[in-house]
Structures are given as C-alpha cells and as structure tokens.
Coordinates of C-alpha atoms and ligand atoms in Angstrom, one line a residue:
X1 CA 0.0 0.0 0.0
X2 CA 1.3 3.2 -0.8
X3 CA 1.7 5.5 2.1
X4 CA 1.1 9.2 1.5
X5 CA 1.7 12.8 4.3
X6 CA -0.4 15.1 3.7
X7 CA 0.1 18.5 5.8
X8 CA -2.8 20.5 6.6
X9 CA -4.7 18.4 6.2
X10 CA -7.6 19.4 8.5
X11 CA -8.0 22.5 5.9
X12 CA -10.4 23.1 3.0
X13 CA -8.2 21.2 0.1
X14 CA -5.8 19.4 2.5
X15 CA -9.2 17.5 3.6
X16 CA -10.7 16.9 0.4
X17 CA -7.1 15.4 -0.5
X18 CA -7.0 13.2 2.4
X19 CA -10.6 11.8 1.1
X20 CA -9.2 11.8 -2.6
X21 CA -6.4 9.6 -2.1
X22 CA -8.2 7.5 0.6
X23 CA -10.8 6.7 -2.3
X24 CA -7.4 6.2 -4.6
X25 CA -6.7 3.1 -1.9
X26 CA -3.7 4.8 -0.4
X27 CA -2.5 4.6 3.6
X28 CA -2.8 8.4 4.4
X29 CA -1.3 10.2 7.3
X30 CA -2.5 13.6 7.7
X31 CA -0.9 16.3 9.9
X32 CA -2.1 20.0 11.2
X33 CA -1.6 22.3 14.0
X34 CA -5.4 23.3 13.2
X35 CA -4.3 26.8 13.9
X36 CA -6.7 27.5 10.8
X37 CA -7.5 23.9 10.1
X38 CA -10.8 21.9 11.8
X39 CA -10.7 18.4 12.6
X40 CA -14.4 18.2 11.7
X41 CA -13.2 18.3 8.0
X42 CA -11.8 14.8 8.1
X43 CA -13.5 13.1 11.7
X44 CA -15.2 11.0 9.2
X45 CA -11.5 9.9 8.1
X46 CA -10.2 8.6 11.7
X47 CA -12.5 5.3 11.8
X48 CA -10.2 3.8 8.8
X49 CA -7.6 1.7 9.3
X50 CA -5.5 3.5 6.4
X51 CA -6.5 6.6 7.8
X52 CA -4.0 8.0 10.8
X53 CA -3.6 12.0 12.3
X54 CA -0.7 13.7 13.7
X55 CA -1.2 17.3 15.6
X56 CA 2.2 18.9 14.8
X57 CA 3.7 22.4 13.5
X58 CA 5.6 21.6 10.3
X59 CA 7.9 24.8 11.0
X60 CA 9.3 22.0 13.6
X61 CA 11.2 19.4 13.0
X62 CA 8.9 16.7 10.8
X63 CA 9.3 13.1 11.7
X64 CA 7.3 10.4 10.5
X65 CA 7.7 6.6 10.9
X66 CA 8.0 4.4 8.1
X67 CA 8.3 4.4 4.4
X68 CA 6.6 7.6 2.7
X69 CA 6.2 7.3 -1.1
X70 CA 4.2 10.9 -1.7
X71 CA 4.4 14.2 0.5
X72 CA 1.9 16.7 0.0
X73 CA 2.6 20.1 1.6
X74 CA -0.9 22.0 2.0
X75 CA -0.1 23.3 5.6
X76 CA -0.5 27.0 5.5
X77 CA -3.2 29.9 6.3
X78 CA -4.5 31.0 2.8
X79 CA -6.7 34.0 3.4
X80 CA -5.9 38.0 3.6
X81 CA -7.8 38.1 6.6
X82 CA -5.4 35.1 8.2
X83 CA -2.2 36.6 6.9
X84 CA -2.9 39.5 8.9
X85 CA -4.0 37.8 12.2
X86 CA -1.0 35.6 11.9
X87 CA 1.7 36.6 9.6
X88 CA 5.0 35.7 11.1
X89 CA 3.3 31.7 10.7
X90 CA 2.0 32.3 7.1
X91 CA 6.0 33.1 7.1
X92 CA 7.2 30.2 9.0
X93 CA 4.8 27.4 7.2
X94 CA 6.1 28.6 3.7
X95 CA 9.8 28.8 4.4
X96 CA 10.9 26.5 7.1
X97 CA 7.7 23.9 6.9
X98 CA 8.5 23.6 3.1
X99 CA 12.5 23.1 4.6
X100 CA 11.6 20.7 6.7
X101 CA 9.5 18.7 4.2
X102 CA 12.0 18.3 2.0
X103 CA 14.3 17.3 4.0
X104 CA 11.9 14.7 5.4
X105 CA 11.2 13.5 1.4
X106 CA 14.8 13.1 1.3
X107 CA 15.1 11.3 3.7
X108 CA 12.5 9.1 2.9
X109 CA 13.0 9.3 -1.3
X110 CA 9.3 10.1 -1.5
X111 CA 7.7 12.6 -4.1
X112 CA 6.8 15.6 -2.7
X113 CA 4.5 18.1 -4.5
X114 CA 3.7 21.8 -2.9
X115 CA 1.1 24.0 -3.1
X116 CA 1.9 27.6 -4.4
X117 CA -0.7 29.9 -5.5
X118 CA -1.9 32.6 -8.0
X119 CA -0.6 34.4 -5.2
X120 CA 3.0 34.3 -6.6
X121 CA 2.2 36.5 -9.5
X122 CA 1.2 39.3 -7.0
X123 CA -1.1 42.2 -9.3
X124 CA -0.4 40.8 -12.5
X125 CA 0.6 42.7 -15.1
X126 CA 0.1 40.1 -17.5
X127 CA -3.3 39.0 -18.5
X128 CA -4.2 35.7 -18.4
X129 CA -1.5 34.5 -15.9
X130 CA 1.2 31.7 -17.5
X131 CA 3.6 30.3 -15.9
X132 CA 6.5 32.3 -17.1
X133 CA 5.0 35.3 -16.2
X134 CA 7.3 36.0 -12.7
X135 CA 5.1 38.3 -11.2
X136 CA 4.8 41.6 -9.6
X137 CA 4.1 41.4 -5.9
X138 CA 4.6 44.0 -2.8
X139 CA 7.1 42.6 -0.6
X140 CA 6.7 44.9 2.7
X141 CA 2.6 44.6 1.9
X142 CA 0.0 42.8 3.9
X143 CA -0.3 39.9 1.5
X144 CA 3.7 40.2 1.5
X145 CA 4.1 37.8 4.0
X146 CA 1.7 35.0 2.3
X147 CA 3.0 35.8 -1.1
X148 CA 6.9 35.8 -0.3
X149 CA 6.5 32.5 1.6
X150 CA 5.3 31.0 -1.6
X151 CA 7.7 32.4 -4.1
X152 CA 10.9 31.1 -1.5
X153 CA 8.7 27.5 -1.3
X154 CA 9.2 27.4 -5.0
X155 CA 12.5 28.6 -5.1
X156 CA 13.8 26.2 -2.5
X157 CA 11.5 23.3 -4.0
X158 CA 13.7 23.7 -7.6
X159 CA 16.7 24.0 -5.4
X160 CA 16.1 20.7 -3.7
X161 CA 15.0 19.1 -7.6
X162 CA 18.0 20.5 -9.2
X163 CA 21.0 19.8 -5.9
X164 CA 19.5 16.9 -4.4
X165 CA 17.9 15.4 -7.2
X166 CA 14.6 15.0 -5.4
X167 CA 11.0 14.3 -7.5
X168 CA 9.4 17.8 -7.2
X169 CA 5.7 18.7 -8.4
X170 CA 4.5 22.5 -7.6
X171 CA 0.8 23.2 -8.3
X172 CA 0.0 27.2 -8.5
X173 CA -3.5 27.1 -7.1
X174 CA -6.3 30.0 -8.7
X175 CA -9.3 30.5 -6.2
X176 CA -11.0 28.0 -5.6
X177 CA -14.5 26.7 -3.2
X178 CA -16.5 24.2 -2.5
X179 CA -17.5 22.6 0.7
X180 CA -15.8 22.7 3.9
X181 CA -14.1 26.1 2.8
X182 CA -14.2 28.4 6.8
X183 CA -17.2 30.4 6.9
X184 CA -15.3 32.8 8.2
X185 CA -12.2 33.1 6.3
X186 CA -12.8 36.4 4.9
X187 CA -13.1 35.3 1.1
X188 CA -15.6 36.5 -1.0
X189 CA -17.3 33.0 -1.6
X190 CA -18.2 32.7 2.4
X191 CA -18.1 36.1 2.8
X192 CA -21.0 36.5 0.7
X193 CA -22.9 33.2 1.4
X194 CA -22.4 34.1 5.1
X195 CA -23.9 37.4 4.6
X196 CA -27.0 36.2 2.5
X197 CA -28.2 33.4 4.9
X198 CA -27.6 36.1 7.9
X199 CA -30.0 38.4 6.5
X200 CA -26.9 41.3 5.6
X201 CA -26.2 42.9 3.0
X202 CA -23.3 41.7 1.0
X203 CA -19.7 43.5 0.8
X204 CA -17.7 44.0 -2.2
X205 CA -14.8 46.2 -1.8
X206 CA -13.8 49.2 -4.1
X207 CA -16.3 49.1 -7.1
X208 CA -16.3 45.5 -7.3
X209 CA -14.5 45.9 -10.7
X210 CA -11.9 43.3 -9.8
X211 CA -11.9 39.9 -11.4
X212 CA -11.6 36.4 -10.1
X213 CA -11.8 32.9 -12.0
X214 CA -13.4 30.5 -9.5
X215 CA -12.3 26.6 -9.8
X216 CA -15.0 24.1 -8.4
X217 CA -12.5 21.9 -5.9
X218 CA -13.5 18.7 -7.3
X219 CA -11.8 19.8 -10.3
X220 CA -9.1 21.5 -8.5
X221 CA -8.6 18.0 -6.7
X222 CA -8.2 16.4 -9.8
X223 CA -5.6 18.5 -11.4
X224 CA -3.5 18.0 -7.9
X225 CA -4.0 14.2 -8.4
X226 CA -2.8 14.2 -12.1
X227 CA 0.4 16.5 -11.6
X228 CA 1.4 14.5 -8.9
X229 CA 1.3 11.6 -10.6
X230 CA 2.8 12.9 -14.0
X231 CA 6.7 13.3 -14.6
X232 CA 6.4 17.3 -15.1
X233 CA 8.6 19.1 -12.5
X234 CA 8.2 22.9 -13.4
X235 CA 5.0 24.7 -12.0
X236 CA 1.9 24.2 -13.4
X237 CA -1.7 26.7 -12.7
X238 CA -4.6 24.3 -11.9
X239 CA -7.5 27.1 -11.9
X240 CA -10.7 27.9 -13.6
X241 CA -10.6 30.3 -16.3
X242 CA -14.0 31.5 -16.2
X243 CA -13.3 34.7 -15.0
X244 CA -15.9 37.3 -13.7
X245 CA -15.9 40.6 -11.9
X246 CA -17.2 40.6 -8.1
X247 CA -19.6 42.8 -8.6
X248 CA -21.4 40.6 -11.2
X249 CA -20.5 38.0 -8.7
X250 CA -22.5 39.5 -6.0
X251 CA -25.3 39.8 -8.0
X252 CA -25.3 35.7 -8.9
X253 CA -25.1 35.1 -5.3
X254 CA -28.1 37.4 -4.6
X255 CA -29.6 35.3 -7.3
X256 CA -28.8 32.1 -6.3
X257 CA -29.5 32.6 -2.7
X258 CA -33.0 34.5 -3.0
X259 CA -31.5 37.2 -0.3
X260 CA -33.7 40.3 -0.3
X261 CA -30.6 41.9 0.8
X262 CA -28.4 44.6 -1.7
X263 CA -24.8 45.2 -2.4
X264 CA -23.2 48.0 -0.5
X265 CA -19.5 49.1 -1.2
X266 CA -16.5 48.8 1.2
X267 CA -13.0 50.2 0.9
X268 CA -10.8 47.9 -1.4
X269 CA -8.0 46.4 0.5
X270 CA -4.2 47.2 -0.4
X271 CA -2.4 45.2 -3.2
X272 CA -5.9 43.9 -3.7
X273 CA -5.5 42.2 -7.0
X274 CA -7.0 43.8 -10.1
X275 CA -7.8 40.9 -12.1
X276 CA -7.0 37.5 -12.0
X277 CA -7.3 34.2 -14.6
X278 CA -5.2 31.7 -14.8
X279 CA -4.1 30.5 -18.2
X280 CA -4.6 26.6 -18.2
X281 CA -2.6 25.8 -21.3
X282 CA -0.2 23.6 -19.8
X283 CA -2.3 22.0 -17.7
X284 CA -4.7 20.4 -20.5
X285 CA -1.5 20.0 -22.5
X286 CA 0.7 18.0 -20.1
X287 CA -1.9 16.5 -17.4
X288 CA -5.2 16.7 -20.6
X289 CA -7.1 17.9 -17.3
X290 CA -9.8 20.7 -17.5
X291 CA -12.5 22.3 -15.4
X292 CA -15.6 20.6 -15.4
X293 CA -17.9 22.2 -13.6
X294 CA -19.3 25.1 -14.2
X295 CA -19.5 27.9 -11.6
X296 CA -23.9 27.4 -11.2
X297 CA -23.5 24.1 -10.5
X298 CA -20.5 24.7 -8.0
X299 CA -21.7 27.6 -6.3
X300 CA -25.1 25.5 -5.7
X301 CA -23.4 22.6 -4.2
X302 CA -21.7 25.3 -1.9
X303 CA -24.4 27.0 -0.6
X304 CA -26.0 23.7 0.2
X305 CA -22.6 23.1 2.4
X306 CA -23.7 26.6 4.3
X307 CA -27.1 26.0 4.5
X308 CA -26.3 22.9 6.7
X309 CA -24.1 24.9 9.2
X310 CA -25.9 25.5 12.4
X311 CA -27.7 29.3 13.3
X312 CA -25.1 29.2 16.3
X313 CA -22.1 28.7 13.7
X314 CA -23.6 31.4 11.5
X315 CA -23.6 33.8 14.5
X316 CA -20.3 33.1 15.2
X317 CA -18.6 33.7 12.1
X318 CA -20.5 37.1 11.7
X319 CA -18.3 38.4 9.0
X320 CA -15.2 41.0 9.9
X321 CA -14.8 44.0 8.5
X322 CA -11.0 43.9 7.7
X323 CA -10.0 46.6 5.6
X324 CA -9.3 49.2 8.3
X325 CA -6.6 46.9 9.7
X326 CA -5.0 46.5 6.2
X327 CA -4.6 50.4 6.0
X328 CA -2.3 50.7 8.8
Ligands
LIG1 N1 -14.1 40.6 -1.6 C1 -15.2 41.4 -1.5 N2 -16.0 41.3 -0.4 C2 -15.8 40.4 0.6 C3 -14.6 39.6 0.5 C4 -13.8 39.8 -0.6 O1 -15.5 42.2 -2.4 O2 -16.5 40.4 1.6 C5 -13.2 40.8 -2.8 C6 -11.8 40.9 -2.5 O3 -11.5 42.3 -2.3 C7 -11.1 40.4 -3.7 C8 -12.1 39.3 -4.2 O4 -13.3 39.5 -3.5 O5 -11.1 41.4 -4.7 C9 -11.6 37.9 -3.8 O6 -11.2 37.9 -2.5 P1 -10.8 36.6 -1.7 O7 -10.3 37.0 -0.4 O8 -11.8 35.6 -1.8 O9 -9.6 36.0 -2.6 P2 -8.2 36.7 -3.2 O10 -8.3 38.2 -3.1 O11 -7.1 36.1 -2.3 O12 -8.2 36.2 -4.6

C-alpha cells in the first residue's frame, strides 16, 4: 500500500485530498496544527484503518515513521484576513515547513509536491497569468508575508529538484470553493454566502471591478492528483478560467440565494489584485485535465454546504470588517 503525508490536512483542500487519495486506496497520514484547520473536516476519516492523524507544527522538526512514497505540503493559512492575524506563521509554514518537508522527502526518497498559489504572480501585469510570467508582488505589503512565503517554497523546492535530485511537483492554485471552505475566512465565496443566509447585505470592496476565475474543488482535486502523478517538475496553474468581476459576482449570489438583501460598497484592500485568470494551457496539455464544472453548479453545491451549518455557527462567524486593519 502506498503510504502518503499530507500536511494540513484538516484545511479546505488538505481535507478533500485526504478523502481523494483515501478513495485512490492509499495509507494516508495527515498532519495539522489546526491553527486555521478543523478536525471536523476529516472526523469522518479517523474510523479507517489506512487513515491516521498527527497534531504537529511543520515549522518544527517533521518526523514520521516508516516508508513515505508521496508528501503533499498543504499546511498554510490561505486568506488575507489570516495573513494579517497571523503573519510571522504564514511566514514560518512557507519557508521552514516547506525546509523541513524536504528534507523529510529526502530522507524518505518520496515525491513531494507543494502547493503555491496565483498568489505568486502578486497584481499581474500580464493577463491571463502563465507560468512564465514571474510576477509583480509587494514585498513589505500585507499579502507580503503569504505571497513571499510561496515564491521562496518554489524557489527552494527547484533547489532541492535541481542539488539533491529530489522528484518535485509545484501546483499554483487560482481560487478556488467548494464545501468545507471556513465560513469565516474572509473570502468572498463565504463572505457572501455568510452574509446572505444572515440576512446582511453583501460586501464588495472598491467598485467590485476586480476579477476572479473561480475553480470548483472537485476539479481543483483532480488537477493535484494528475500533476502529482505525472513526470512534469516545473509549476503548473490548476485554476478555472471562467473569469468574472465581483460585482457581477454578488449579483449571482443574490440570485442564487433568493436574499432580499443589496450590495453596499467597502474600501478595497491594499495590493488587492485587479484581475485574476489563470491560463490553463499547460495543464490540458501536459496532465489533458480541465475544469468541469461550471460555476452554477459549484456555487449550488456550496451553498447547500452553508445551509447545513448551524444558526449558532452562523452567528459566530458574523463576518469582519477587515479593511481598516490593512490600512495601517
Ligand atoms: N471581496 C469582496 N467582499 C468580501 C470579501 C472579498 O468584495 O466580503 C473581494 C476581495 O477584495 C477580492 C475578491 O473579493 O477582490 C476575492 O477575495 P478573496 O479573499 O476571496 O480572494 P483573493 O483576493 O485572495 O483572490
């Protein structure tokens, strides 16, 4: 049986991977500090005997017993509103987790693929985003910290492939949703779906002329899955390019969620991206993958998610007004 680690794995993708590669017969051992993560994401997991957790920081030393044939590195917070809560470990995770995994897939002679992000190409000034395109991202700035950890993960990731030799696989990850994502994460998916079954009105900062290109994570899954097992070692995006602008956005998600509420404008937070949309070239080229589902269908199998999370859990995750912090 092939034994896989899979860190953060108590998070929105690290879980669905956990299921994924349980389904795919593997022995999976999943690790998180749950700093952002939630063991009810993969409590379903722990009855298996292929299934086993560890509660660890992966900026600290990694150890794992046994053979490891695949590493996936997830563990990291992935929202604006968590980089600014907790920065100096959006920091840590990137740089020394990422060390400390591949020195543990060295050890162990297993594959290890991380996840980077659209993040890396900052406020692109190249439209759609490939792969060559190296970016143009505020170092000092509040997504600084997120979007610097990711750019040394790659950076160190090539160094291990190219002076160690080691099997590499980086995945640059486009927004994506789906169930399980944190109500109260700050995006605009929960942010919005939040606000609509609370009976608010919905948010969009600045004019909402922004753009994102939303990937269902089913098909985000599945792009993961078929880099990790392909031979290709540079970075690859694995993103929907179905982009649209938030404002439009907000007004499908009034749509879709029959709120009587209206869209009210909120300042737009610094180094807020301007557009984003991932070209997918290489991806249907070297792994033949594609989206498949459209963002009606997605978007209604993710409100479903919400609609099953208690009033009290609603309540709790009333959403945060977070742009005044970014200004300072
Ligand atoms: N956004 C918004 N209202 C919200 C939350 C987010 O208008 O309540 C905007 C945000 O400014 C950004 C876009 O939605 O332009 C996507 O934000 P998210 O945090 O989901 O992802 P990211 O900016 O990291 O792509």
């Amino acid at each position: 049986m092939k034994r896989i680690l899979i860190t953060g794995a108590a998070g929105f993708l690290g879980s669905h991977l956990c299921d994924r590669f349980i389904k795919e017969g593997f022995h999976v051992i999943a690790m998180d500090n749950l700093i952002t993560g939630d063991l009810k994401n993969i409590e379903h997991l722990f009855k298996l005997e292929n299934f086993e957790y560890y509660h660890h920081d992966v900026t600290k030393f990694v150890h794992v017993p046994g053979k490891l044939d695949y590493i996936l590195h997830f563990a990291s917070p992935a929202s604006p509103i968590d980089y600014l809560k907790i920065p100096i470990q959006t920091l840590k995770v990137g740089a020394l987790g990422t060390h400390n995994l591949l020195g543990l897939a060295k050890e162990k002679n297993a594959r290890i693929l991380i996840a980077s992000t659209s993040e890396i190409y900052g406020d692109p000034l190249v439209h759609p985003q490939t792969e060559e395109y190296y970016g143009n991202v505020n170092t000092i700035g509040p997504r600084g910290v997120y979007d610097e950890a990711k750019r040394f993960q790659e950076s160190i990731t090539m160094a291990y492939h190219r002076f160690h030799g080691l099997e590499t696989r980086i995945v640059r990850i486009f927004n994506t949703y789906g169930p399980r994502m944190r109500l109260n994460d700050g995006r605009v998916i929960p942010a919005f779906m939040g606000q609509a079954l609370r009976g608010e009105d919905l948010t969009v900062f600045g004019d909402g002329s922004q753009t994102r290109s939303f990937c269902y994570v089913d098909d985000e899954i599945e792009g993961i899955y078929r880099l990790l097992m392909s031979d290709y070692e540079l970075p690859v995006n694995i993103g929907n390019p179905h982009e649209i602008t938030i404002r439009d956005f907000a007004e499908e998600i009034i749509k879709l969620t029959g709120t009587t509420q209206k869209v009210i404008y909120k300042d737009l937070p610094q180094d807020d991206p301007m557009q984003r949309q991932p070209d997918i070239s290489k991806a249907k080229e070297i792994l033949g993958w594609e989206p498949k589902v459209g963002r009606e269908e997605g978007m209604r199998k993710t409100f479903e998610y919400f609609k099953t999370l208690s009033q009290e859990e609603l309540e709790r995750t009333e959403h945060r007004d977070f742009t005044q912090r970014n200004k300072k």
